[in-house]
C-alpha cells in the first residue's frame, strides 16, 4: 500500500543550526537504547563536508554490522531506508 513519512520529522534550520532525524545502526551507539537520543553529526564528504547537524535517532535501522546513519528526508530518500519507490 501507499505510505508517507511524517512532515513533523523534516530536517530544519534554526538560528543557523541544522537539525534532523535519523535511523542509526546499533554499532554507532553501542546498544539498542539509542531511540530519541541526540547526536552531533559531521559530514565527511560531499557538498556539506565539515558541516554539522544535530540529529535525533527515531529508528535503529537495519544496517547489519555497518556503522551507518540514514538521514530522514521527507518525500525523498536514497539509501537503506528509501521512502520512494524506483520506477523501472
PDB file of C-alpha atoms in Angstrom:
ATOM      1  CA  UNK A   1       0.000   0.000   0.000  1.00  0.00           C
ATOM      2  CA  UNK A   2       0.848   3.652  -0.039  1.00  0.00           C
ATOM      3  CA  UNK A   3       2.638   5.167   2.927  1.00  0.00           C
ATOM      4  CA  UNK A   4       4.075   8.580   3.708  1.00  0.00           C
ATOM      5  CA  UNK A   5       6.721   9.999   6.001  1.00  0.00           C
ATOM      6  CA  UNK A   6       5.553  12.363   8.743  1.00  0.00           C
ATOM      7  CA  UNK A   7       6.158  16.005   7.892  1.00  0.00           C
ATOM      8  CA  UNK A   8       6.981  16.815  11.512  1.00  0.00           C
ATOM      9  CA  UNK A   9      10.260  14.895  11.120  1.00  0.00           C
ATOM     10  CA  UNK A  10      11.538  17.101   8.305  1.00  0.00           C
ATOM     11  CA  UNK A  11      15.034  18.499   8.715  1.00  0.00           C
ATOM     12  CA  UNK A  12      15.119  22.204   9.584  1.00  0.00           C
ATOM     13  CA  UNK A  13      17.493  25.057  10.360  1.00  0.00           C
ATOM     14  CA  UNK A  14      17.080  27.366  13.335  1.00  0.00           C
ATOM     15  CA  UNK A  15      19.467  30.217  14.171  1.00  0.00           C
ATOM     16  CA  UNK A  16      21.990  28.785  11.711  1.00  0.00           C
ATOM     17  CA  UNK A  17      21.985  25.311  13.299  1.00  0.00           C
ATOM     18  CA  UNK A  18      20.800  22.307  11.250  1.00  0.00           C
ATOM     19  CA  UNK A  19      18.534  19.728  12.892  1.00  0.00           C
ATOM     20  CA  UNK A  20      17.282  16.407  11.555  1.00  0.00           C
ATOM     21  CA  UNK A  21      16.069  12.910  12.325  1.00  0.00           C
ATOM     22  CA  UNK A  22      17.929   9.685  11.594  1.00  0.00           C
ATOM     23  CA  UNK A  23      17.959   5.913  11.690  1.00  0.00           C
ATOM     24  CA  UNK A  24      21.138   4.629  13.345  1.00  0.00           C
ATOM     25  CA  UNK A  25      22.877   1.296  13.255  1.00  0.00           C
ATOM     26  CA  UNK A  26      23.428  -0.133  16.727  1.00  0.00           C
ATOM     27  CA  UNK A  27      27.198  -0.130  16.155  1.00  0.00           C
ATOM     28  CA  UNK A  28      27.267   3.672  16.398  1.00  0.00           C
ATOM     29  CA  UNK A  29      25.575   3.792  19.793  1.00  0.00           C
ATOM     30  CA  UNK A  30      26.762   0.557  21.363  1.00  0.00           C
ATOM     31  CA  UNK A  31      23.302  -0.758  22.173  1.00  0.00           C
ATOM     32  CA  UNK A  32      19.596  -0.859  21.424  1.00  0.00           C
ATOM     33  CA  UNK A  33      18.629   2.109  23.618  1.00  0.00           C
ATOM     34  CA  UNK A  34      19.501   4.919  21.180  1.00  0.00           C
ATOM     35  CA  UNK A  35      15.919   5.817  20.258  1.00  0.00           C
ATOM     36  CA  UNK A  36      15.230   9.504  20.971  1.00  0.00           C
ATOM     37  CA  UNK A  37      18.889  10.233  21.825  1.00  0.00           C
ATOM     38  CA  UNK A  38      20.530  13.206  20.099  1.00  0.00           C
ATOM     39  CA  UNK A  39      23.940  13.381  18.425  1.00  0.00           C
ATOM     40  CA  UNK A  40      26.064  15.912  16.580  1.00  0.00           C
ATOM     41  CA  UNK A  41      26.890  14.514  13.134  1.00  0.00           C
ATOM     42  CA  UNK A  42      29.668  15.882  10.916  1.00  0.00           C
ATOM     43  CA  UNK A  43      29.533  15.305   7.164  1.00  0.00           C
ATOM     44  CA  UNK A  44      32.792  13.756   5.959  1.00  0.00           C
ATOM     45  CA  UNK A  45      32.328  14.211   2.198  1.00  0.00           C
ATOM     46  CA  UNK A  46      30.133  15.809  -0.441  1.00  0.00           C
ATOM     47  CA  UNK A  47      28.805  19.358  -0.677  1.00  0.00           C
ATOM     48  CA  UNK A  48      28.280  19.584   3.112  1.00  0.00           C
ATOM     49  CA  UNK A  49      31.780  18.334   4.018  1.00  0.00           C
ATOM     50  CA  UNK A  50      32.786  19.506   7.526  1.00  0.00           C
ATOM     51  CA  UNK A  51      29.287  20.902   8.212  1.00  0.00           C
ATOM     52  CA  UNK A  52      27.436  19.642  11.296  1.00  0.00           C
ATOM     53  CA  UNK A  53      23.853  18.693  12.064  1.00  0.00           C
ATOM     54  CA  UNK A  54      22.172  17.889  15.370  1.00  0.00           C
ATOM     55  CA  UNK A  55      20.187  14.693  14.831  1.00  0.00           C
ATOM     56  CA  UNK A  56      17.701  12.704  16.890  1.00  0.00           C
ATOM     57  CA  UNK A  57      17.546   8.930  16.468  1.00  0.00           C
ATOM     58  CA  UNK A  58      13.972   7.888  15.666  1.00  0.00           C
ATOM     59  CA  UNK A  59      14.728   4.416  14.297  1.00  0.00           C
ATOM     60  CA  UNK A  60      17.521   1.888  14.758  1.00  0.00           C
ATOM     61  CA  UNK A  61      17.654   0.942  11.056  1.00  0.00           C
ATOM     62  CA  UNK A  62      18.594  -2.438   9.661  1.00  0.00           C
ATOM     63  CA  UNK A  63      22.202  -1.993   8.612  1.00  0.00           C
ATOM     64  CA  UNK A  64      23.742  -5.230   9.838  1.00  0.00           C
ATOM     65  CA  UNK A  65      27.211  -4.658  11.296  1.00  0.00           C
ATOM     66  CA  UNK A  66      27.889  -1.462   9.337  1.00  0.00           C
ATOM     67  CA  UNK A  67      28.110   1.729  11.442  1.00  0.00           C
ATOM     68  CA  UNK A  68      25.708   3.891   9.460  1.00  0.00           C
ATOM     69  CA  UNK A  69      23.305   6.801   9.821  1.00  0.00           C
ATOM     70  CA  UNK A  70      20.397   7.424   7.419  1.00  0.00           C
ATOM     71  CA  UNK A  71      19.039  10.970   7.496  1.00  0.00           C
ATOM     72  CA  UNK A  72      15.255  11.103   7.202  1.00  0.00           C
ATOM     73  CA  UNK A  73      14.247  13.116   4.139  1.00  0.00           C
ATOM     74  CA  UNK A  74      10.508  13.708   3.768  1.00  0.00           C
ATOM     75  CA  UNK A  75       9.249  12.974   0.264  1.00  0.00           C
ATOM     76  CA  UNK A  76      12.567  11.600  -0.961  1.00  0.00           C
ATOM     77  CA  UNK A  77      15.417   9.458   0.190  1.00  0.00           C
ATOM     78  CA  UNK A  78      18.021   7.132  -1.129  1.00  0.00           C
ATOM     79  CA  UNK A  79      19.810   4.540   0.937  1.00  0.00           C
ATOM     80  CA  UNK A  80      18.959   1.562   3.074  1.00  0.00           C
ATOM     81  CA  UNK A  81      15.673   3.122   4.213  1.00  0.00           C
ATOM     82  CA  UNK A  82      14.251   4.559   0.985  1.00  0.00           C
ATOM     83  CA  UNK A  83      10.865   6.238   1.140  1.00  0.00           C
ATOM     84  CA  UNK A  84      10.444   6.477  -2.628  1.00  0.00           C
ATOM     85  CA  UNK A  85       9.860   3.526  -4.936  1.00  0.00           C
ATOM     86  CA  UNK A  86      12.003   3.343  -8.054  1.00  0.00           C
ATOM     87  CA  UNK A  87      10.108   3.006 -11.325  1.00  0.00           C
ATOM     88  CA  UNK A  88      11.931   0.911 -13.892  1.00  0.00           C
TER      89      UNK A  88
END
